[in-house]
Amino acid sequence: MSNRFTDALFQLVHSLEKSEKRHFKLYIKRSSANEDLKIIRLFDALDKLPEYDEKLLLKKLPDIQKPQLANIKTHLYKQLLGSLRLLKATENIDLQLSEHLDHARVLYNKGLKLQSLKILERAKEIARANQKFNFLAQVISLEKKIETLHITRSSTEKTAVLAEEAQEISGHIDRVTRLSNLALLLYRWFVLNGHARNPEDEQALKKYLKEYLPTDQNVVDGFYEKLYLYQSYNWYAFIKQDFLMYYRYGQKWIDLYNEHPEMKEVETGHYIKGMHNLLNAHFDLRNFKQFEITLKQFEEFSKTPIATHHDNFRTHTFIYINGAKINQHLMQGTFKEGLALVPEIEEKLEEYALFVDQHRILVFNYKIATLHFGNGDFEKAIDYTQRIINGPLDMRIDLQCYSRLLHMLAHYELGNYELMESLSKSVFRFMARMKNITVVEEEMLKFLRHSFGISPRELKPELEKFLNKIKHLEKNPFETRAFAYLDIISWTESKVYQKPMQEVVYGKYLQSKHRR
């Protein structure tokens, strides 16, 4: 998938829907008397190519020489963006506001100052209604310029109000910037490292909070300030595996949208991400009933015009809903039923290849490998873990490590004992190098190295000892990560009680469900 889309123009052409392609053809032909434009023929040729191939492209366009191609491609790219901007202007608040500001600037440059101010007033109303304070700052900046340089018959009170508004918005923008930076940096930390591994990681996270959080959190007000504050605490809690805190701030995130329902259309992407995180929190806490309720709400939202409007939203709702469905099967022990989802997921990932990042594919591969392992399909589990092991090492160090552990366990289950010594050494070296090894993993590697040298009769007491050791580590905050990624306790119990792993997990699910 990574090699199919290597050219920016090719990506843009292949991202277009039928209506957008039709609009582009009309748009470009209206602006030219010559219907046989080179850029239209280039567009058609790119649209028909299954993947970008410059040599083949030049063969299809014999009248375009290689030195000309770069300029024609640049021109086509600009024209496509112009067509899309015109088509989408009424669908997006940011585009509408930009258009208002552009018109106000044009009118001001023509000397029509009062007309410009009238448009700016309208733009301010829209910006305030949709809490677009960054844009509001630009509008007020132009208003101040007009009022400062010209006599517009505005009252002196209006100029005082403008100054006050500018000061208020400046403070608001500063808080939004700091909080959004914090949320971004915490998310980046997670993508690179996964969960906190030790007290040093926790200290690094606390340093972020100290640097970016407002000293007085009572000043945090408005939709965006609260959104980024809740996101920051949500990521912080998730990274340090405080799952109750993770749930609380995930719920606050969604409650904020319920208080401001109009923002679901304005900031749809953040709402989708919030629903994903809330589902993850229910999964981590094994809130089975709430998980089902939230998943149903998310599925209903995914069918609304808001969610189906853009490629990004369609892609992300698909990814998060199917990721949640796999999680549901993992916590219920219904691994076989979960595997029934895989063909459609992989087909859609191929279809959405242009929009899906490598991180999402990495997570799906790990989840699918875990389903196969739980179902006893150990060779398939090895295939999926190898996709991760042989892939890039620049993200999710935690998944890289646990993929190797799962890969080794699958070989152990297949009885490939001749590989175990070299595999265990390799996994230990990798995890130690990545500073990602904890007591649980050390105990696991120690048990596996020891177990393939003893008889089946002696193995059960060793399994029971190992189970007792890791169960005592289950509540340790720096060890819970191992249990979240790899249900080693259920696997060991399946060995001790000589039951399939899915039966052990399903039994726990039923017990927990009855208790609740």
Short mmCIF file of C-alpha atoms in Angstrom, two decimals:
data_model
loop_
_atom_site.label_atom_id
_atom_site.label_comp_id
_atom_site.label_asym_id
_atom_site.label_seq_id
_atom_site.Cartn_x
_atom_site.Cartn_y
_atom_site.Cartn_z
CA MET A 1 0.00 0.00 0.00
CA SER A 2 2.87 2.36 0.81
CA ASN A 3 4.21 2.27 -2.79
CA ARG A 4 0.94 2.96 -4.58
CA PHE A 5 0.70 6.67 -3.89
CA THR A 6 4.08 8.35 -4.31
CA ASP A 7 3.11 11.50 -6.19
CA ALA A 8 1.16 14.40 -4.63
CA LEU A 9 -0.87 15.18 -7.77
CA PHE A 10 -1.65 11.48 -8.30
CA GLN A 11 -2.87 11.27 -4.68
CA LEU A 12 -5.12 14.30 -5.15
CA VAL A 13 -6.65 13.00 -8.40
CA HIS A 14 -7.36 9.59 -6.86
CA SER A 15 -8.93 11.14 -3.78
CA LEU A 16 -11.64 12.85 -5.86
CA GLU A 17 -15.23 11.67 -5.92
CA LYS A 18 -17.27 11.52 -9.15
CA SER A 19 -19.04 14.82 -8.41
CA GLU A 20 -15.69 16.53 -7.74
CA LYS A 21 -14.23 15.24 -11.03
CA ARG A 22 -17.30 16.43 -12.92
CA HIS A 23 -17.11 19.86 -11.27
CA PHE A 24 -13.42 20.16 -12.15
CA LYS A 25 -14.09 19.49 -15.84
CA LEU A 26 -16.81 22.18 -15.91
CA TYR A 27 -14.65 24.58 -13.89
CA ILE A 28 -11.61 24.30 -16.16
CA LYS A 29 -13.56 24.40 -19.42
CA ARG A 30 -15.40 27.57 -18.36
CA SER A 31 -12.09 29.33 -17.89
CA SER A 32 -10.68 28.35 -21.27
CA ALA A 33 -11.84 28.58 -24.87
CA ASN A 34 -9.74 25.55 -25.78
CA GLU A 35 -11.56 22.38 -24.66
CA ASP A 36 -8.63 20.13 -25.44
CA LEU A 37 -6.44 21.47 -22.65
CA LYS A 38 -3.26 19.61 -21.79
CA ILE A 39 -4.10 19.63 -18.10
CA ILE A 40 -7.44 17.88 -18.75
CA ARG A 41 -5.69 15.15 -20.71
CA LEU A 42 -3.10 14.87 -17.94
CA PHE A 43 -5.94 14.65 -15.42
CA ASP A 44 -7.66 11.86 -17.40
CA ALA A 45 -4.41 9.93 -17.80
CA LEU A 46 -3.62 10.12 -14.08
CA ASP A 47 -7.18 9.13 -13.20
CA LYS A 48 -6.86 5.90 -15.23
CA LEU A 49 -3.45 4.87 -13.85
CA PRO A 50 -3.67 2.27 -11.04
CA GLU A 51 -0.37 3.57 -9.63
CA TYR A 52 1.97 6.44 -10.47
CA ASP A 53 4.33 5.58 -13.34
CA GLU A 54 5.92 8.59 -15.06
CA LYS A 55 7.24 6.65 -18.05
CA LEU A 56 3.82 5.20 -18.79
CA LEU A 57 2.23 8.61 -18.24
CA LEU A 58 4.49 10.25 -20.86
CA LYS A 59 3.67 7.46 -23.34
CA LYS A 60 -0.03 8.23 -22.92
CA LEU A 61 0.65 11.97 -23.52
CA PRO A 62 2.99 12.02 -26.58
CA ASP A 63 2.68 15.79 -27.10
CA ILE A 64 4.00 16.53 -23.58
CA GLN A 65 7.77 16.38 -23.20
CA LYS A 66 9.40 15.33 -19.92
CA PRO A 67 10.76 18.87 -19.16
CA GLN A 68 7.22 20.27 -19.58
CA LEU A 69 5.57 17.72 -17.32
CA ALA A 70 6.55 19.31 -13.99
CA ASN A 71 5.04 22.70 -14.93
CA ILE A 72 1.82 21.15 -16.28
CA LYS A 73 1.46 19.04 -13.14
CA THR A 74 1.90 22.13 -10.93
CA HIS A 75 -0.71 24.00 -12.96
CA LEU A 76 -3.16 21.08 -12.75
CA TYR A 77 -2.62 20.79 -8.98
CA LYS A 78 -3.47 24.48 -8.49
CA GLN A 79 -6.53 24.26 -10.72
CA LEU A 80 -7.80 21.20 -8.83
CA LEU A 81 -7.44 23.02 -5.52
CA GLY A 82 -9.23 26.05 -6.97
CA SER A 83 -12.10 23.86 -8.19
CA LEU A 84 -12.39 22.07 -4.84
CA ARG A 85 -12.33 25.34 -2.92
CA LEU A 86 -15.18 26.69 -5.01
CA LEU A 87 -17.18 23.47 -4.68
CA LYS A 88 -16.63 23.07 -0.91
CA ALA A 89 -16.88 26.72 0.17
CA THR A 90 -20.40 26.39 1.56
CA GLU A 91 -19.67 23.08 3.32
CA ASN A 92 -16.91 24.26 5.62
CA ILE A 93 -16.98 27.08 8.19
CA ASP A 94 -13.25 27.80 7.79
CA LEU A 95 -13.60 28.20 4.03
CA GLN A 96 -16.65 30.45 4.46
CA LEU A 97 -14.79 32.65 6.93
CA SER A 98 -11.72 32.83 4.67
CA GLU A 99 -13.96 33.88 1.80
CA HIS A 100 -15.50 36.67 3.91
CA LEU A 101 -12.06 37.91 4.91
CA ASP A 102 -10.80 37.76 1.30
CA HIS A 103 -13.82 39.80 0.14
CA ALA A 104 -13.32 42.34 2.92
CA ARG A 105 -9.67 42.80 1.93
CA VAL A 106 -10.59 43.20 -1.76
CA LEU A 107 -13.22 45.85 -0.90
CA TYR A 108 -10.81 47.68 1.41
CA ASN A 109 -8.11 47.75 -1.27
CA LYS A 110 -10.72 49.21 -3.65
CA GLY A 111 -11.28 52.00 -1.12
CA LEU A 112 -14.76 50.75 -0.13
CA LYS A 113 -14.03 50.83 3.60
CA LEU A 114 -17.61 50.83 4.91
CA GLN A 115 -18.56 47.84 2.73
CA SER A 116 -15.45 46.07 4.00
CA LEU A 117 -16.41 46.74 7.64
CA LYS A 118 -19.93 45.45 7.01
CA ILE A 119 -18.57 42.11 5.74
CA LEU A 120 -16.17 41.95 8.69
CA GLU A 121 -19.09 42.37 11.11
CA ARG A 122 -20.84 39.43 9.47
CA ALA A 123 -17.63 37.39 9.61
CA LYS A 124 -17.31 38.17 13.34
CA GLU A 125 -20.83 36.87 13.99
CA ILE A 126 -20.08 33.56 12.20
CA ALA A 127 -16.68 33.21 13.91
CA ARG A 128 -18.15 33.81 17.38
CA ALA A 129 -21.05 31.41 16.77
CA ASN A 130 -18.57 28.69 15.81
CA GLN A 131 -15.90 29.66 18.39
CA LYS A 132 -13.30 30.34 15.69
CA PHE A 133 -11.21 32.74 17.77
CA ASN A 134 -8.04 32.41 15.69
CA PHE A 135 -9.99 33.68 12.73
CA LEU A 136 -11.66 36.35 14.88
CA ALA A 137 -8.19 37.74 15.64
CA GLN A 138 -7.57 38.25 11.89
CA VAL A 139 -10.94 39.98 11.44
CA ILE A 140 -10.33 42.35 14.37
CA SER A 141 -6.82 43.04 13.09
CA LEU A 142 -8.24 44.27 9.75
CA GLU A 143 -10.99 46.23 11.54
CA LYS A 144 -8.38 47.96 13.71
CA LYS A 145 -6.31 48.79 10.63
CA ILE A 146 -9.31 50.40 8.89
CA GLU A 147 -10.38 52.31 12.01
CA THR A 148 -6.80 53.50 12.66
CA LEU A 149 -6.02 54.69 9.13
CA HIS A 150 -9.39 56.14 8.10
CA ILE A 151 -12.33 58.18 9.42
CA THR A 152 -15.21 55.73 9.14
CA ARG A 153 -17.81 57.61 11.27
CA SER A 154 -17.61 54.80 13.82
CA SER A 155 -18.25 55.87 17.39
CA THR A 156 -15.37 56.18 19.83
CA GLU A 157 -17.07 53.44 21.88
CA LYS A 158 -16.60 51.01 19.00
CA THR A 159 -12.84 51.56 18.91
CA ALA A 160 -12.66 50.97 22.68
CA VAL A 161 -14.67 47.75 22.23
CA LEU A 162 -12.30 46.65 19.46
CA ALA A 163 -9.29 47.13 21.73
CA GLU A 164 -10.99 45.19 24.53
CA GLU A 165 -12.00 42.38 22.15
CA ALA A 166 -8.46 42.11 20.81
CA GLN A 167 -7.05 41.80 24.34
CA GLU A 168 -9.59 39.14 25.34
CA ILE A 169 -9.04 37.07 22.20
CA SER A 170 -5.26 37.29 22.57
CA GLY A 171 -5.47 35.63 26.00
CA HIS A 172 -7.87 33.01 24.69
CA ILE A 173 -5.65 32.18 21.68
CA ASP A 174 -2.60 31.89 23.93
CA ARG A 175 -4.38 29.34 26.16
CA VAL A 176 -5.71 27.38 23.17
CA THR A 177 -2.21 27.31 21.63
CA ARG A 178 -0.57 26.10 24.85
CA LEU A 179 -3.21 23.44 25.52
CA SER A 180 -3.30 22.19 21.92
CA ASN A 181 0.52 22.00 21.97
CA LEU A 182 0.32 19.94 25.15
CA ALA A 183 -2.25 17.54 23.67
CA LEU A 184 -0.14 17.20 20.50
CA LEU A 185 3.12 16.55 22.36
CA LEU A 186 1.52 13.93 24.62
CA TYR A 187 0.02 12.19 21.58
CA ARG A 188 3.41 12.28 19.85
CA TRP A 189 5.04 10.77 22.95
CA PHE A 190 2.52 7.91 22.86
CA VAL A 191 2.98 7.22 19.13
CA LEU A 192 6.75 7.01 19.64
CA ASN A 193 6.88 5.16 22.97
CA GLY A 194 3.50 3.69 23.87
CA HIS A 195 2.69 3.57 27.59
CA ALA A 196 4.92 4.84 30.41
CA ARG A 197 7.52 2.21 31.25
CA ASN A 198 9.07 3.55 34.45
CA PRO A 199 9.14 6.53 36.89
CA GLU A 200 11.44 8.45 34.50
CA ASP A 201 8.76 8.33 31.77
CA GLU A 202 6.17 9.62 34.25
CA GLN A 203 8.45 12.50 35.21
CA ALA A 204 8.86 13.43 31.53
CA LEU A 205 5.06 13.52 31.15
CA LYS A 206 4.60 15.62 34.30
CA LYS A 207 7.16 18.08 32.93
CA TYR A 208 4.94 18.61 29.87
CA LEU A 209 1.95 19.32 32.13
CA LYS A 210 3.90 21.79 34.26
CA GLU A 211 5.21 23.64 31.21
CA TYR A 212 1.98 23.97 29.25
CA LEU A 213 -0.99 23.90 31.66
CA PRO A 214 -2.32 27.31 32.82
CA THR A 215 -1.36 27.99 36.44
CA ASP A 216 -5.00 28.85 37.14
CA GLN A 217 -7.24 26.33 35.40
CA ASN A 218 -10.34 28.32 36.38
CA VAL A 219 -9.51 30.70 33.50
CA VAL A 220 -9.99 27.85 31.00
CA ASP A 221 -13.21 28.68 29.19
CA GLY A 222 -14.89 28.13 25.84
CA PHE A 223 -15.15 25.04 23.68
CA TYR A 224 -11.59 24.84 22.34
CA GLU A 225 -9.82 25.54 25.62
CA LYS A 226 -11.84 22.82 27.36
CA LEU A 227 -11.47 20.43 24.41
CA TYR A 228 -7.65 20.60 24.45
CA LEU A 229 -7.54 20.50 28.26
CA TYR A 230 -9.62 17.29 28.30
CA GLN A 231 -7.56 15.84 25.46
CA SER A 232 -4.32 16.56 27.33
CA TYR A 233 -5.49 14.87 30.53
CA ASN A 234 -6.97 12.04 28.47
CA TRP A 235 -3.64 11.29 26.79
CA TYR A 236 -1.71 11.78 30.03
CA ALA A 237 -3.95 9.26 31.85
CA PHE A 238 -3.80 6.77 28.97
CA ILE A 239 -0.01 6.87 28.73
CA LYS A 240 0.41 6.31 32.48
CA GLN A 241 -2.38 3.69 32.35
CA ASP A 242 -4.63 5.38 34.88
CA PHE A 243 -7.65 3.95 33.07
CA LEU A 244 -10.24 5.45 35.43
CA MET A 245 -8.84 8.95 34.79
CA TYR A 246 -8.64 8.08 31.09
CA TYR A 247 -12.36 7.22 31.12
CA ARG A 248 -13.34 10.37 33.09
CA TYR A 249 -11.63 12.74 30.65
CA GLY A 250 -12.82 10.75 27.64
CA GLN A 251 -16.37 11.22 28.92
CA LYS A 252 -15.77 14.94 29.57
CA TRP A 253 -14.52 15.21 25.97
CA ILE A 254 -17.78 13.74 24.61
CA ASP A 255 -19.95 15.61 27.14
CA LEU A 256 -18.45 18.86 25.83
CA TYR A 257 -19.83 18.04 22.38
CA ASN A 258 -23.19 17.17 23.91
CA GLU A 259 -23.23 20.64 25.51
CA HIS A 260 -22.30 22.21 22.15
CA PRO A 261 -23.96 19.91 19.55
CA GLU A 262 -23.31 22.40 16.74
CA MET A 263 -19.57 21.72 17.16
CA LYS A 264 -19.98 18.13 15.93
CA GLU A 265 -20.24 19.59 12.45
CA VAL A 266 -17.49 22.17 12.97
CA GLU A 267 -14.95 19.86 14.64
CA THR A 268 -16.07 16.41 13.49
CA GLY A 269 -12.58 14.88 13.54
CA HIS A 270 -12.08 15.62 17.24
CA TYR A 271 -15.51 14.16 18.05
CA ILE A 272 -14.67 10.93 16.21
CA LYS A 273 -11.34 10.70 18.05
CA GLY A 274 -13.11 11.33 21.37
CA MET A 275 -15.57 8.48 20.74
CA HIS A 276 -12.62 6.21 19.88
CA ASN A 277 -10.83 7.09 23.13
CA LEU A 278 -14.00 6.65 25.20
CA LEU A 279 -14.49 3.17 23.70
CA ASN A 280 -10.87 2.34 24.51
CA ALA A 281 -11.42 3.45 28.12
CA HIS A 282 -14.47 1.18 28.45
CA PHE A 283 -12.39 -1.65 26.95
CA ASP A 284 -9.50 -1.11 29.38
CA LEU A 285 -11.88 -0.98 32.36
CA ARG A 286 -13.96 -3.89 31.02
CA ASN A 287 -17.12 -1.75 31.19
CA PHE A 288 -18.94 -4.24 28.96
CA LYS A 289 -22.38 -2.63 29.02
CA GLN A 290 -21.12 0.95 28.54
CA PHE A 291 -18.83 -0.29 25.76
CA GLU A 292 -21.83 -1.72 23.89
CA ILE A 293 -23.89 1.46 24.40
CA THR A 294 -21.05 3.75 23.23
CA LEU A 295 -20.27 1.52 20.24
CA LYS A 296 -23.93 1.60 19.18
CA GLN A 297 -23.98 5.43 19.48
CA PHE A 298 -20.79 5.64 17.43
CA GLU A 299 -22.20 3.35 14.72
CA GLU A 300 -25.36 5.47 14.53
CA PHE A 301 -23.26 8.64 14.24
CA SER A 302 -21.16 7.05 11.46
CA LYS A 303 -24.27 6.90 9.26
CA THR A 304 -25.15 10.60 9.66
CA PRO A 305 -24.46 13.14 6.88
CA ILE A 306 -21.82 14.80 9.12
CA ALA A 307 -19.79 11.58 9.40
CA THR A 308 -20.16 10.53 5.76
CA HIS A 309 -19.42 13.94 4.30
CA HIS A 310 -15.62 13.72 3.98
CA ASP A 311 -13.16 10.95 3.13
CA ASN A 312 -11.29 11.55 6.39
CA PHE A 313 -14.40 11.10 8.50
CA ARG A 314 -15.58 8.01 6.61
CA THR A 315 -12.13 6.45 6.92
CA HIS A 316 -11.67 7.20 10.60
CA THR A 317 -15.13 6.07 11.68
CA PHE A 318 -14.52 2.80 9.80
CA ILE A 319 -11.10 2.32 11.44
CA TYR A 320 -12.23 3.15 14.98
CA ILE A 321 -15.52 1.20 14.86
CA ASN A 322 -13.84 -1.93 13.50
CA GLY A 323 -10.97 -1.57 15.96
CA ALA A 324 -13.59 -1.41 18.73
CA LYS A 325 -15.37 -4.49 17.38
CA ILE A 326 -12.10 -6.44 17.47
CA ASN A 327 -11.52 -5.21 21.05
CA GLN A 328 -15.00 -6.45 21.96
CA HIS A 329 -14.14 -9.94 20.69
CA LEU A 330 -10.77 -9.84 22.49
CA MET A 331 -12.35 -9.06 25.86
CA GLN A 332 -15.16 -11.59 25.37
CA GLY A 333 -12.88 -14.38 24.14
CA THR A 334 -14.89 -14.74 20.90
CA PHE A 335 -11.74 -14.85 18.78
CA LYS A 336 -13.22 -16.90 15.94
CA GLU A 337 -16.11 -14.45 15.50
CA GLY A 338 -13.62 -11.57 15.56
CA LEU A 339 -11.62 -13.17 12.74
CA ALA A 340 -14.76 -13.12 10.56
CA LEU A 341 -14.34 -9.30 10.45
CA VAL A 342 -10.80 -9.45 9.08
CA PRO A 343 -11.42 -9.93 5.31
CA GLU A 344 -13.67 -6.85 5.10
CA ILE A 345 -11.29 -4.81 7.25
CA GLU A 346 -8.32 -5.66 5.02
CA GLU A 347 -10.33 -4.98 1.88
CA LYS A 348 -11.34 -1.55 3.21
CA LEU A 349 -7.79 -0.75 4.33
CA GLU A 350 -6.70 -1.39 0.75
CA GLU A 351 -9.52 0.78 -0.58
CA TYR A 352 -8.66 3.57 1.88
CA ALA A 353 -4.90 3.18 1.37
CA LEU A 354 -4.58 6.84 0.41
CA PHE A 355 -6.03 8.00 3.73
CA VAL A 356 -4.80 5.38 6.24
CA ASP A 357 -1.52 6.04 8.04
CA GLN A 358 1.00 3.32 8.88
CA HIS A 359 0.24 3.61 12.61
CA ARG A 360 -3.35 2.41 12.06
CA ILE A 361 -2.17 -0.52 9.92
CA LEU A 362 0.37 -1.44 12.60
CA VAL A 363 -2.36 -1.52 15.29
CA PHE A 364 -4.71 -3.60 13.10
CA ASN A 365 -1.95 -6.10 12.34
CA TYR A 366 -1.26 -6.54 16.04
CA LYS A 367 -4.96 -6.93 16.94
CA ILE A 368 -5.48 -9.46 14.13
CA ALA A 369 -2.36 -11.39 15.24
CA THR A 370 -3.80 -11.49 18.79
CA LEU A 371 -7.14 -12.82 17.49
CA HIS A 372 -5.35 -15.60 15.59
CA PHE A 373 -3.24 -16.45 18.63
CA GLY A 374 -6.30 -16.62 20.90
CA ASN A 375 -8.06 -18.82 18.35
CA GLY A 376 -5.11 -21.21 18.17
CA ASP A 377 -4.10 -20.19 14.61
CA PHE A 378 -0.44 -19.82 15.59
CA GLU A 379 1.02 -19.83 12.07
CA LYS A 380 -1.33 -17.00 11.08
CA ALA A 381 -0.36 -15.13 14.26
CA ILE A 382 3.29 -15.44 13.18
CA ASP A 383 2.45 -14.08 9.70
CA TYR A 384 0.81 -10.96 11.16
CA THR A 385 3.49 -10.32 13.79
CA GLN A 386 6.14 -10.57 11.07
CA ARG A 387 4.43 -7.74 9.18
CA ILE A 388 5.20 -5.57 12.22
CA ILE A 389 8.65 -7.02 12.98
CA ASN A 390 9.79 -6.52 9.36
CA GLY A 391 8.27 -3.04 9.14
CA PRO A 392 9.64 0.39 10.12
CA LEU A 393 10.85 0.87 13.71
CA ASP A 394 10.10 4.60 14.00
CA MET A 395 6.76 4.32 15.85
CA ARG A 396 5.04 2.43 18.64
CA ILE A 397 8.09 0.85 20.24
CA ASP A 398 5.70 -0.95 22.60
CA LEU A 399 3.91 -2.74 19.75
CA GLN A 400 7.25 -3.61 18.16
CA CYS A 401 8.27 -5.29 21.44
CA TYR A 402 5.01 -7.13 22.12
CA SER A 403 4.82 -8.33 18.52
CA ARG A 404 8.14 -10.08 19.10
CA LEU A 405 6.85 -11.62 22.33
CA LEU A 406 3.66 -12.81 20.64
CA HIS A 407 5.72 -14.14 17.72
CA MET A 408 7.89 -16.12 20.16
CA LEU A 409 4.85 -17.49 22.07
CA ALA A 410 3.30 -18.66 18.77
CA HIS A 411 6.51 -20.60 17.95
CA TYR A 412 6.42 -22.06 21.47
CA GLU A 413 2.83 -23.23 20.91
CA LEU A 414 3.84 -24.84 17.60
CA GLY A 415 6.59 -26.78 19.40
CA ASN A 416 9.41 -25.07 17.50
CA TYR A 417 11.68 -25.50 20.52
CA GLU A 418 14.87 -25.44 18.43
CA LEU A 419 14.13 -21.74 17.74
CA MET A 420 13.25 -20.78 21.31
CA GLU A 421 16.70 -20.10 22.68
CA SER A 422 17.74 -17.79 19.84
CA LEU A 423 14.29 -16.15 19.76
CA SER A 424 14.23 -15.48 23.51
CA LYS A 425 17.72 -13.95 23.39
CA SER A 426 16.77 -11.82 20.38
CA VAL A 427 13.54 -10.60 22.03
CA PHE A 428 15.33 -9.81 25.30
CA ARG A 429 18.08 -7.84 23.48
CA PHE A 430 15.53 -5.88 21.45
CA MET A 431 13.35 -5.01 24.44
CA ALA A 432 16.37 -4.07 26.57
CA ARG A 433 17.73 -1.88 23.75
CA MET A 434 14.34 -0.16 23.47
CA LYS A 435 14.20 0.24 27.28
CA ASN A 436 10.90 -1.58 27.14
CA ILE A 437 11.44 -4.58 29.38
CA THR A 438 9.61 -4.93 32.68
CA VAL A 439 9.45 -7.63 35.38
CA VAL A 440 6.54 -9.38 33.62
CA GLU A 441 8.50 -9.75 30.39
CA GLU A 442 11.64 -10.88 32.25
CA GLU A 443 9.62 -13.53 34.08
CA MET A 444 7.98 -14.61 30.83
CA LEU A 445 11.31 -14.98 29.01
CA LYS A 446 12.84 -16.78 31.99
CA PHE A 447 9.93 -19.25 32.13
CA LEU A 448 10.01 -19.95 28.38
CA ARG A 449 13.79 -20.51 28.34
CA HIS A 450 13.44 -22.91 31.26
CA SER A 451 10.25 -24.71 30.13
CA PHE A 452 11.40 -26.19 26.83
CA GLY A 453 14.07 -28.18 28.62
CA ILE A 454 11.75 -30.04 31.02
CA SER A 455 9.28 -32.90 30.66
CA PRO A 456 5.50 -32.33 30.26
CA ARG A 457 4.93 -33.81 33.76
CA GLU A 458 7.27 -31.24 35.34
CA LEU A 459 5.83 -28.39 33.28
CA LYS A 460 2.53 -27.95 35.15
CA PRO A 461 4.13 -27.02 38.53
CA GLU A 462 6.39 -24.55 36.66
CA LEU A 463 3.36 -23.02 34.94
CA GLU A 464 1.61 -22.65 38.30
CA LYS A 465 4.68 -20.92 39.78
CA PHE A 466 4.86 -18.57 36.78
CA LEU A 467 1.12 -17.80 37.03
CA ASN A 468 1.43 -16.99 40.72
CA LYS A 469 4.36 -14.62 40.05
CA ILE A 470 2.65 -12.64 37.27
CA LYS A 471 -0.71 -12.43 39.08
CA HIS A 472 1.06 -10.58 41.90
CA LEU A 473 2.27 -8.04 39.34
CA GLU A 474 -1.17 -7.35 37.83
CA LYS A 475 -1.85 -4.26 39.97
CA ASN A 476 1.62 -2.73 39.60
CA PRO A 477 1.17 0.51 37.56
CA PHE A 478 4.33 -0.10 35.52
CA GLU A 479 3.45 -3.73 34.79
CA THR A 480 -0.19 -3.34 33.66
CA ARG A 481 1.02 -2.45 30.17
CA ALA A 482 2.14 -6.04 29.60
CA PHE A 483 -1.31 -7.37 30.50
CA ALA A 484 -3.07 -4.76 28.35
CA TYR A 485 -1.14 -5.77 25.21
CA LEU A 486 -0.76 -9.49 25.82
CA ASP A 487 -3.18 -11.45 28.01
CA ILE A 488 -0.40 -13.60 29.39
CA ILE A 489 -2.42 -14.51 32.50
CA SER A 490 -5.25 -16.05 30.45
CA TRP A 491 -2.71 -17.85 28.26
CA THR A 492 -0.95 -19.31 31.31
CA GLU A 493 -4.30 -20.28 32.90
CA SER A 494 -5.26 -22.07 29.68
CA LYS A 495 -2.08 -24.14 30.05
CA VAL A 496 -2.57 -24.82 33.76
CA TYR A 497 -6.26 -25.80 33.41
CA GLN A 498 -5.75 -27.42 29.99
CA LYS A 499 -8.49 -25.37 28.33
CA PRO A 500 -8.50 -23.36 25.08
CA MET A 501 -7.54 -19.75 25.71
CA GLN A 502 -10.83 -18.47 24.28
CA GLU A 503 -12.73 -20.59 26.82
CA VAL A 504 -10.71 -19.05 29.70
CA VAL A 505 -11.28 -15.47 28.47
CA TYR A 506 -14.98 -16.09 27.78
CA GLY A 507 -15.41 -17.53 31.29
CA LYS A 508 -13.89 -14.36 32.79
CA TYR A 509 -16.18 -12.23 30.65
CA LEU A 510 -19.28 -14.09 31.90
CA GLN A 511 -18.12 -13.86 35.53
CA SER A 512 -17.42 -10.14 35.24
CA LYS A 513 -20.73 -9.51 33.46
CA HIS A 514 -22.69 -11.27 36.24
CA ARG A 515 -20.85 -9.30 38.95
CA ARG A 516 -21.78 -6.04 37.28
#
